[in-house]
Each structure stands twice: as structure tokens, then as C-alpha cells.
Amino acid sequence: MAFVVSSGQLAVTGAGVSTGYAAPALRAAPWEYAEIWRRQPQVRTVISFLARNIAQLGLHVFRRVSDTDRERLSDHPLARLLAEPMPGLTMYRFVERIIADSALYDDWFGIKLKLNGQLRILPVPPSLIHPYGGNWIAPEYYLTAGGRKFGREEVVHIHGYSPSNLVAGDSPIESLRELLLEAHEAAKNRAAMWRGGARTTGVLVRPAEAPEWTSADKRRFREMWRGFTDGGGAEGGTPILEDGMEYKPVGFDPKAAQYIEARKLTREEVSAAYFIPPPLIGILDHATYSNIKEQHAHLYQDTLGPWMVMLQQEIVAQILPDLPDNEGVYCEFNIEAKMRGSFEEQAAAMSTLVGGPVMTRNEGRGKLNLPRIEGGDELIVPMNVTEGGLASPRDTAPDAAVAPKAAVRPLPAGPRRKSGRPAALGTGEAEREALATSLSVWSERQFDRLRTAAGAKADGMPDLVALWAEGREDRLAQLTAMLASAGFRLAQIAAWDVLDVWNPDAEGWTADVMFAWILEAAGSHAEQHDDAAAKAIATVQDTGGEAWREGLTSAGDGWVTAAAARAATAATEARSFGGHDAGRASGLTRKVWRTGGTNPRPSHKALDGEAVGIDDVFGNGLRWPGDGAGKTEELVNCKCTLDYAKEG
């Protein structure tokens, strides 16, 4: 039947409406939802997570100037209303209540008031107000618990979906009621078990051949046992079982009852009802650093995004028309602050976008709470950034054959020890750890970019192999630079370890001659590391299926783990080569294998103490530990070293 319209007002459709129809109350027992929130930790955790994460964002008011421009309205009536909906009520508490009530009841109510000529919104708990009368399209009025009636235009009513009417929503708690009741009964049973102690978890069995007890014997034992069981057995000391009596446990076995698993399942079901990924509320069974980071990035898009859009539109539809100067005005959550990424990511992106620094020295000092300095208000432009030249200060490695040279800095001249060794050189352990950390972090970022690129494609699985191949040249350039820089320093450290003993003045040796070899070795390690990732990605591509995203995350985690092993192998090779080069330049003729590490491979353990000519190979075919010419199984995670000697 067509709608009947009278005087511009929607009246009735006649569909399913009988004479005397009245919209039902929101719920027969609204206090039940409040009790569930108070008593069920899983419900409270999930709803509080939603409300607090949205409330912290803040609502900004804008006016649309054009399709590509807008202006922020800080002093608009809507902005003032949202900043203080009622005297003493903050925007955070206001938004928190809207989201929490909507999540718990699927309804939120606010009464419009005029205080000192200004519009105010008074939040009302859904248990204290409900729509009354009217029809399935709209109520006649709203009735409070105190019997006060408010017209529809006097109430802001935000509600969700109901299959039976357009008047109110149906709480998600209803779909969880049986599950929550089961969890409640399990908690009651567990509490009873702890209260009862031995009384409810076992029985006493007395042998049939035991002598018969007198009334006094029974009374004595009963009093002794009650003294033990009172307080769950915690205060009654140790019971004495007489005449061969045995205690046999009965009832639920706490382990078999799987209380922890049941509670975890309840939280998972509640989080699923509100579309929240389990790791975000503390269920970390399948969580990794990568997927938690990815889920956090999507939190304000997929999980909280629908809630924010709903609230933004409801404010515009139900509150803004009552305010003056409302043409082209709208509000928006400040989600940008949460989506900016880390400070390092923001700085890198901004320098790429603008082609140079975006902050003066005094602005940077201000962020560190340091005082201003004279001359610190001018932007400093690095020497490698010019207009029409490089795009940004980060754009310094377009060629893998040249870039690493820029990354490798000579050791500072500085004060030297008596041997001539640069004082800036350490033992090499810090450099090893720094390389492992840098390579692992770098590897994780590469897979993060791949997942982001893959997620931007069609719904199905994209060509992961092709996506990875697109960035190979840049990755190899960055990897080679990183490994060459660390390798050159490690080679010098190992070289001076030899020179300190055999050639303190470093006669006939210079570090520069090692760079070409270090650069080639770094390029080889870079290709091997990138090829390992390509192989893992190809496996995910071949496997396919709906779980390709999880497979890609698992492949990335494995590659990041392998990065630490790759760094250790590259570091060992660089150090071995550096010491070997210094030994040859110093006239040494013999080298001795020293097995290192806490759990060396058998082939390396067997080599411990083996001595060969300085240009010869050891029994495993290697010139030195980590020799890139050897087989992979002989190199990975090797921490062996060499000693040197002169014959005669």
C-alpha cells in the first residue's frame, strides 16, 4: 500500500498495523543488560574497548567549501555543543556513553534542553526511557521512568537494526544470552567448588572390615573433619584418616572442565559479535608482532569505522537542524591522528612528499623541550638535495653498485692506541647485534609493504610473486648498502685484532683495499636473502586458497627470523676476511681454526685446532669461517674464528 501523507507528515502505511497499535517497550527487563555489563568481564572488556577507543578521538566540525576544500569551525554552535553537551560533561564522556549504550542496548537517548538560550543534550540511560505508542515506523512520544512524556522532536534517539520495526534496535547481548548464562553458571560452579573444598570434591570410604564406631567415635571424627573442611581446608590443619579409610575425589575435574579455555571462548564469541579481532582485546594465541600491527592499522577503518560513520551522520540528522548556521556543516572524528603512523614513518613520508626538510632546528628542539638557539629558524637543506635533483634526502641509493660506497664511512682519525688501532673501534659484538636488529626490522617493513599492496588489490588473491618482484632492485640496493656498511666496519675490527698482535704499525696494510671484496660479498648476501623471501612468497601463491593472507603473514615471520641468521653469517664472513687480509699483509703464513658458539655443528667442532697454510683451505673446504664459497649448511650462524702464526 502506498504511504498516506497528510499535511507533509508521514502518517501510516497500513502494512501490518492494526487499530490501537503501540510500539513495544524497548525491553521487558532492561536492567538485565546493565547487570550483564557489571557482572560479565568479557562483555565489559569488549564494550569498553569500543567506547574508549572512539571517545579518545574527538569530534571536529567543518564546513564544506567545495568538493576539494573545507574549513574547520572551532566556534560554531555545534562545536561548542559537542565540547560541552551539558555543564560539566566532557566530549569524551559524552561519546563514550553514546557508544557504550549503543553497544549494550542498541539504543541511545538524549533529551534536548535549552539552558541560558543554548541547546544542550542530556544523556538518559536506556533503562529509564522508551518509545511509546505510534506505529512500527515512529513512536507517538517517549516516556521516562518518572512518567514524563517527551515529543519525538525533543529526543535524540540513536538505534540499530531490528527485524520487526523501525522504532528501536535489538541488543547484541540477546544473541549472546545463552553463552553468557553458561559462563555465569560455570563461574558459580567454580566458586562453589572453592568454597566447599574437600566437602564437594570427594568422599570418604571406610573398609567393611573396620571395627564399628561408637556414637562418640562418630561425633569425634565428624567434628575433626568439619574443622578441616571449614574454610576449604585452609584453616583446619591435616586430617587423620583412621581404620584404613580412603579419600576418593568425585565431581568435576578442574582440568577436564577447561575453565580457562571456556572463558577464552566466551571472550572470542563476544568480540566476534562486535567485530573486534581477538588479539586487540588480549587473546594472543595466534598473534605475532606483524599481524597485531596490521590489525591496529585497520582498527579505525574496519572495526571502529562503521560506529564513527553512524554517529557522525546521526548528529547531522538529529542535532544539527536545531542549530543556526547549519548550511554545509558536518562533523568528523579526528581519525587522522591515529592513522599517521610512527614519528619515523611520518618524517620519512613527509620528506619524500616535499623534497626536503620540513622542520627548522628550533622546531625540532621544541619537540624535545629544549630552548631556542640563535640562527635556528632557517631550514637546513642537505647537500644531496637540490631542486630538480633528488626527490628527497632519503633518495640516495638508485644504483646498487655505487650506493654502498656512500653508506660506508671511514673510521674517524681520533686518538689512537699505541698500536695504531683507531680508538673508535669496538670489539664487534655491538656491531653484530646492530646488524641483526637492522636487518630484521628492515625485513619486517618489506613484508608490511607487500601486505599493504596486496590488500589494495581485488578481493581475490593478487599476483604476490609479481608484486614482490616489482621492488627487487630497490631492495637489493638498500640491502647491499646496509650489509656493506656493517661488513666494512666488522672487517676493520677483525683486521686490527690481528694487527695489534703481529703488526701494530699496520705496515703494508690499508683498510681501503678490502672494500671491493666487502661490497661484492654484501651483494651476494643481499641476493640470497631476497631470493629466500621470493621462494616463500611463491609457496604461498601456489598454495592459494582463502587463507592466503595468513600464509603470507607466516612467510613474512619466517623471513624476519631468518634475517637474524643471515646477519650473523654475513658478520662472521666479514670478520674472517678482515683478519685474513691483515694476516697476509703482515707476513703471517699459518692460520688455525677455532670453533666458537655454544652449539657448533659437528664438522666445525672436528676442525678445532686444525692449522693450514694461510692461502690453503681447511678440511671442510672453507678458507675461513663464513666463507661465501662454501655450502650453505657450513655457513649459517657460524661463529668460529681464526688464529694466525708465523712459521719458524
Short mmCIF file of N, CA, C and O in Angstrom, two decimals, residues 457-524:
data_model
loop_
_atom_site.label_atom_id
_atom_site.label_comp_id
_atom_site.label_asym_id
_atom_site.label_seq_id
_atom_site.Cartn_x
_atom_site.Cartn_y
_atom_site.Cartn_z
N LYS A 457 44.56 -4.63 -3.67
CA LYS A 457 44.13 -5.23 -4.93
C LYS A 457 42.69 -5.76 -4.80
O LYS A 457 41.98 -5.45 -3.86
N ALA A 458 42.30 -6.58 -5.76
CA ALA A 458 40.94 -7.13 -5.80
C ALA A 458 40.71 -8.04 -4.60
O ALA A 458 41.64 -8.38 -3.85
N ASP A 459 39.45 -8.47 -4.45
CA ASP A 459 39.09 -9.31 -3.31
C ASP A 459 39.85 -10.62 -3.30
O ASP A 459 40.20 -11.13 -2.26
N GLY A 460 40.09 -11.19 -4.50
CA GLY A 460 40.81 -12.44 -4.57
C GLY A 460 42.30 -12.26 -4.32
O GLY A 460 42.79 -11.16 -4.13
N MET A 461 43.02 -13.38 -4.32
CA MET A 461 44.46 -13.31 -4.10
C MET A 461 45.15 -12.68 -5.30
O MET A 461 45.01 -13.15 -6.43
N PRO A 462 45.93 -11.62 -5.10
CA PRO A 462 46.64 -10.97 -6.21
C PRO A 462 47.88 -11.78 -6.59
O PRO A 462 48.19 -12.80 -5.98
N ASP A 463 48.60 -11.32 -7.59
CA ASP A 463 49.84 -11.96 -8.01
C ASP A 463 50.94 -11.53 -7.05
O ASP A 463 51.63 -10.52 -7.27
N LEU A 464 51.12 -12.27 -5.97
CA LEU A 464 52.09 -11.90 -4.94
C LEU A 464 53.51 -11.92 -5.46
O LEU A 464 54.34 -11.08 -5.09
N VAL A 465 53.81 -12.90 -6.30
CA VAL A 465 55.17 -13.01 -6.85
C VAL A 465 55.52 -11.77 -7.67
O VAL A 465 56.62 -11.22 -7.56
N ALA A 466 54.57 -11.30 -8.49
CA ALA A 466 54.81 -10.11 -9.31
C ALA A 466 54.96 -8.87 -8.44
O ALA A 466 55.81 -8.01 -8.70
N LEU A 467 54.12 -8.77 -7.40
CA LEU A 467 54.23 -7.61 -6.50
C LEU A 467 55.59 -7.55 -5.82
O LEU A 467 56.18 -6.48 -5.67
N TRP A 468 56.08 -8.71 -5.40
CA TRP A 468 57.39 -8.74 -4.75
C TRP A 468 58.51 -8.42 -5.74
O TRP A 468 59.47 -7.72 -5.40
N ALA A 469 58.39 -8.92 -6.97
CA ALA A 469 59.44 -8.70 -7.97
C ALA A 469 59.56 -7.22 -8.34
O ALA A 469 60.65 -6.76 -8.72
N GLU A 470 58.46 -6.47 -8.22
CA GLU A 470 58.49 -5.05 -8.61
C GLU A 470 59.52 -4.24 -7.83
O GLU A 470 60.14 -3.34 -8.36
N GLY A 471 59.72 -4.57 -6.57
CA GLY A 471 60.62 -3.77 -5.75
C GLY A 471 61.99 -4.38 -5.55
O GLY A 471 62.76 -3.92 -4.70
N ARG A 472 62.35 -5.41 -6.33
CA ARG A 472 63.60 -6.14 -6.10
C ARG A 472 64.81 -5.24 -6.23
O ARG A 472 65.74 -5.28 -5.41
N GLU A 473 64.87 -4.41 -7.25
CA GLU A 473 66.05 -3.58 -7.49
C GLU A 473 66.31 -2.64 -6.31
O GLU A 473 67.44 -2.51 -5.84
N ASP A 474 65.26 -2.00 -5.83
CA ASP A 474 65.42 -1.09 -4.69
C ASP A 474 65.82 -1.85 -3.43
O ASP A 474 66.66 -1.39 -2.64
N ARG A 475 65.21 -3.02 -3.23
CA ARG A 475 65.54 -3.80 -2.02
C ARG A 475 67.00 -4.23 -2.04
O ARG A 475 67.69 -4.16 -1.01
N LEU A 476 67.49 -4.70 -3.20
CA LEU A 476 68.88 -5.13 -3.28
C LEU A 476 69.84 -3.98 -3.03
O LEU A 476 70.89 -4.15 -2.40
N ALA A 477 69.49 -2.78 -3.52
CA ALA A 477 70.34 -1.62 -3.29
C ALA A 477 70.42 -1.30 -1.80
O ALA A 477 71.49 -1.04 -1.25
N GLN A 478 69.26 -1.31 -1.14
CA GLN A 478 69.23 -1.00 0.29
C GLN A 478 69.95 -2.08 1.10
O GLN A 478 70.72 -1.78 2.03
N LEU A 479 69.69 -3.35 0.76
CA LEU A 479 70.33 -4.45 1.48
C LEU A 479 71.84 -4.42 1.33
O LEU A 479 72.59 -4.58 2.29
N THR A 480 72.30 -4.22 0.08
CA THR A 480 73.74 -4.19 -0.17
C THR A 480 74.40 -3.06 0.61
O THR A 480 75.48 -3.23 1.20
N ALA A 481 73.77 -1.89 0.63
CA ALA A 481 74.33 -0.77 1.37
C ALA A 481 74.42 -1.08 2.86
O ALA A 481 75.42 -0.79 3.52
N MET A 482 73.35 -1.67 3.41
CA MET A 482 73.32 -1.99 4.84
C MET A 482 74.40 -3.00 5.20
O MET A 482 75.17 -2.82 6.15
N LEU A 483 74.49 -4.09 4.42
CA LEU A 483 75.44 -5.15 4.72
C LEU A 483 76.87 -4.70 4.48
O LEU A 483 77.79 -5.08 5.22
N ALA A 484 77.10 -3.89 3.44
CA ALA A 484 78.45 -3.42 3.16
C ALA A 484 78.95 -2.46 4.23
O ALA A 484 80.11 -2.51 4.64
N SER A 485 78.06 -1.59 4.71
CA SER A 485 78.46 -0.65 5.74
C SER A 485 78.88 -1.37 7.02
O SER A 485 79.95 -1.11 7.58
N ALA A 486 78.04 -2.31 7.47
CA ALA A 486 78.36 -3.06 8.68
C ALA A 486 79.55 -3.99 8.45
O ALA A 486 80.43 -4.13 9.31
N GLY A 487 79.60 -4.62 7.28
CA GLY A 487 80.69 -5.56 6.98
C GLY A 487 82.04 -4.89 6.92
O GLY A 487 83.05 -5.44 7.39
N PHE A 488 82.11 -3.68 6.36
CA PHE A 488 83.39 -2.97 6.26
C PHE A 488 83.92 -2.63 7.65
O PHE A 488 85.12 -2.74 7.93
N ARG A 489 83.02 -2.23 8.53
CA ARG A 489 83.46 -1.91 9.90
C ARG A 489 83.89 -3.17 10.64
O ARG A 489 84.92 -3.17 11.34
N LEU A 490 83.13 -4.26 10.50
CA LEU A 490 83.49 -5.52 11.17
C LEU A 490 84.82 -6.05 10.64
O LEU A 490 85.63 -6.61 11.39
N ALA A 491 85.06 -5.91 9.34
CA ALA A 491 86.33 -6.36 8.75
C ALA A 491 87.50 -5.59 9.34
O ALA A 491 88.57 -6.15 9.61
N GLN A 492 87.32 -4.28 9.53
CA GLN A 492 88.40 -3.48 10.12
C GLN A 492 88.65 -3.87 11.58
O GLN A 492 89.80 -3.90 12.04
N ILE A 493 87.58 -4.15 12.32
CA ILE A 493 87.75 -4.57 13.72
C ILE A 493 88.57 -5.86 13.79
O ILE A 493 89.52 -5.98 14.57
N ALA A 494 88.20 -6.85 12.95
CA ALA A 494 88.93 -8.12 12.96
C ALA A 494 90.36 -7.95 12.46
O ALA A 494 91.28 -8.61 12.95
N ALA A 495 90.55 -7.07 11.48
CA ALA A 495 91.90 -6.83 10.97
C ALA A 495 92.80 -6.28 12.07
O ALA A 495 93.95 -6.71 12.24
N TRP A 496 92.29 -5.33 12.85
CA TRP A 496 93.11 -4.75 13.91
C TRP A 496 93.32 -5.72 15.06
O TRP A 496 94.31 -5.60 15.80
N ASP A 497 92.42 -6.68 15.23
CA ASP A 497 92.67 -7.72 16.23
C ASP A 497 93.95 -8.49 15.89
O ASP A 497 94.70 -8.91 16.77
N VAL A 498 94.18 -8.70 14.60
CA VAL A 498 95.40 -9.38 14.14
C VAL A 498 96.60 -8.43 14.16
O VAL A 498 97.69 -8.77 14.63
N LEU A 499 96.38 -7.21 13.68
CA LEU A 499 97.47 -6.23 13.61
C LEU A 499 98.00 -5.88 15.00
O LEU A 499 99.20 -5.64 15.18
N ASP A 500 97.12 -5.78 15.98
CA ASP A 500 97.56 -5.45 17.35
C ASP A 500 98.63 -6.42 17.84
O ASP A 500 99.51 -6.06 18.62
N VAL A 501 98.54 -7.67 17.40
CA VAL A 501 99.48 -8.70 17.86
C VAL A 501 100.72 -8.77 16.97
O VAL A 501 101.85 -8.86 17.46
N TRP A 502 100.51 -8.73 15.65
CA TRP A 502 101.60 -9.03 14.72
C TRP A 502 102.17 -7.82 13.99
O TRP A 502 103.30 -7.87 13.50
N ASN A 503 101.42 -6.77 13.87
CA ASN A 503 101.87 -5.64 13.04
C ASN A 503 101.26 -4.35 13.57
O ASN A 503 100.42 -3.73 12.91
N PRO A 504 101.65 -3.88 14.77
CA PRO A 504 100.99 -2.74 15.41
C PRO A 504 101.00 -1.47 14.57
O PRO A 504 100.09 -0.64 14.70
N ASP A 505 101.99 -1.29 13.73
CA ASP A 505 102.06 -0.09 12.90
C ASP A 505 101.33 -0.25 11.57
O ASP A 505 101.33 0.67 10.75
N ALA A 506 100.73 -1.41 11.36
CA ALA A 506 99.96 -1.69 10.14
C ALA A 506 100.79 -1.46 8.88
O ALA A 506 100.28 -0.97 7.86
N GLU A 507 102.06 -1.85 8.91
CA GLU A 507 102.91 -1.68 7.73
C GLU A 507 102.46 -2.61 6.61
O GLU A 507 102.26 -3.80 6.80
N GLY A 508 102.30 -2.04 5.43
CA GLY A 508 101.91 -2.83 4.27
C GLY A 508 100.43 -3.15 4.20
O GLY A 508 100.00 -3.93 3.33
N TRP A 509 99.61 -2.56 5.09
CA TRP A 509 98.16 -2.86 5.09
C TRP A 509 97.37 -1.56 5.11
O TRP A 509 97.76 -0.59 5.78
N THR A 510 96.29 -1.53 4.40
CA THR A 510 95.35 -0.41 4.45
C THR A 510 93.93 -0.96 4.30
O THR A 510 93.70 -1.93 3.56
N ALA A 511 93.00 -0.35 5.01
CA ALA A 511 91.61 -0.85 5.01
C ALA A 511 90.94 -0.67 3.65
O ALA A 511 90.04 -1.43 3.30
N ASP A 512 91.38 0.32 2.86
CA ASP A 512 90.70 0.61 1.60
C ASP A 512 90.68 -0.57 0.64
O ASP A 512 89.74 -0.74 -0.14
N VAL A 513 91.74 -1.39 0.68
CA VAL A 513 91.82 -2.48 -0.29
C VAL A 513 90.76 -3.55 -0.03
O VAL A 513 90.49 -4.39 -0.90
N MET A 514 90.13 -3.55 1.16
CA MET A 514 89.13 -4.56 1.49
C MET A 514 87.75 -4.21 0.95
O MET A 514 86.88 -5.08 0.85
N PHE A 515 87.53 -2.94 0.58
CA PHE A 515 86.16 -2.51 0.30
C PHE A 515 85.53 -3.22 -0.89
O PHE A 515 84.36 -3.61 -0.85
N ALA A 516 86.30 -3.40 -1.97
CA ALA A 516 85.73 -4.03 -3.17
C ALA A 516 85.23 -5.44 -2.85
O ALA A 516 84.14 -5.84 -3.29
N TRP A 517 86.02 -6.19 -2.06
CA TRP A 517 85.59 -7.55 -1.71
C TRP A 517 84.36 -7.52 -0.81
O TRP A 517 83.42 -8.29 -1.00
N ILE A 518 84.37 -6.62 0.19
CA ILE A 518 83.22 -6.50 1.10
C ILE A 518 81.97 -6.15 0.32
O ILE A 518 80.87 -6.68 0.58
N LEU A 519 82.09 -5.27 -0.66
CA LEU A 519 80.92 -4.86 -1.45
C LEU A 519 80.35 -6.02 -2.24
O LEU A 519 79.13 -6.22 -2.30
N GLU A 520 81.22 -6.82 -2.83
CA GLU A 520 80.74 -7.97 -3.61
C GLU A 520 80.08 -9.00 -2.70
O GLU A 520 79.04 -9.57 -3.04
N ALA A 521 80.67 -9.24 -1.52
CA ALA A 521 80.07 -10.19 -0.58
C ALA A 521 78.71 -9.70 -0.10
O ALA A 521 77.76 -10.48 0.05
N ALA A 522 78.59 -8.39 0.15
CA ALA A 522 77.31 -7.83 0.58
C ALA A 522 76.24 -8.02 -0.48
O ALA A 522 75.09 -8.35 -0.18
N GLY A 523 76.61 -7.80 -1.75
CA GLY A 523 75.65 -8.01 -2.83
C GLY A 523 75.19 -9.45 -2.92
O GLY A 523 74.01 -9.73 -3.18
N SER A 524 76.11 -10.38 -2.68
CA SER A 524 75.75 -11.81 -2.71
C SER A 524 74.78 -12.15 -1.59
O SER A 524 73.78 -12.85 -1.80
#
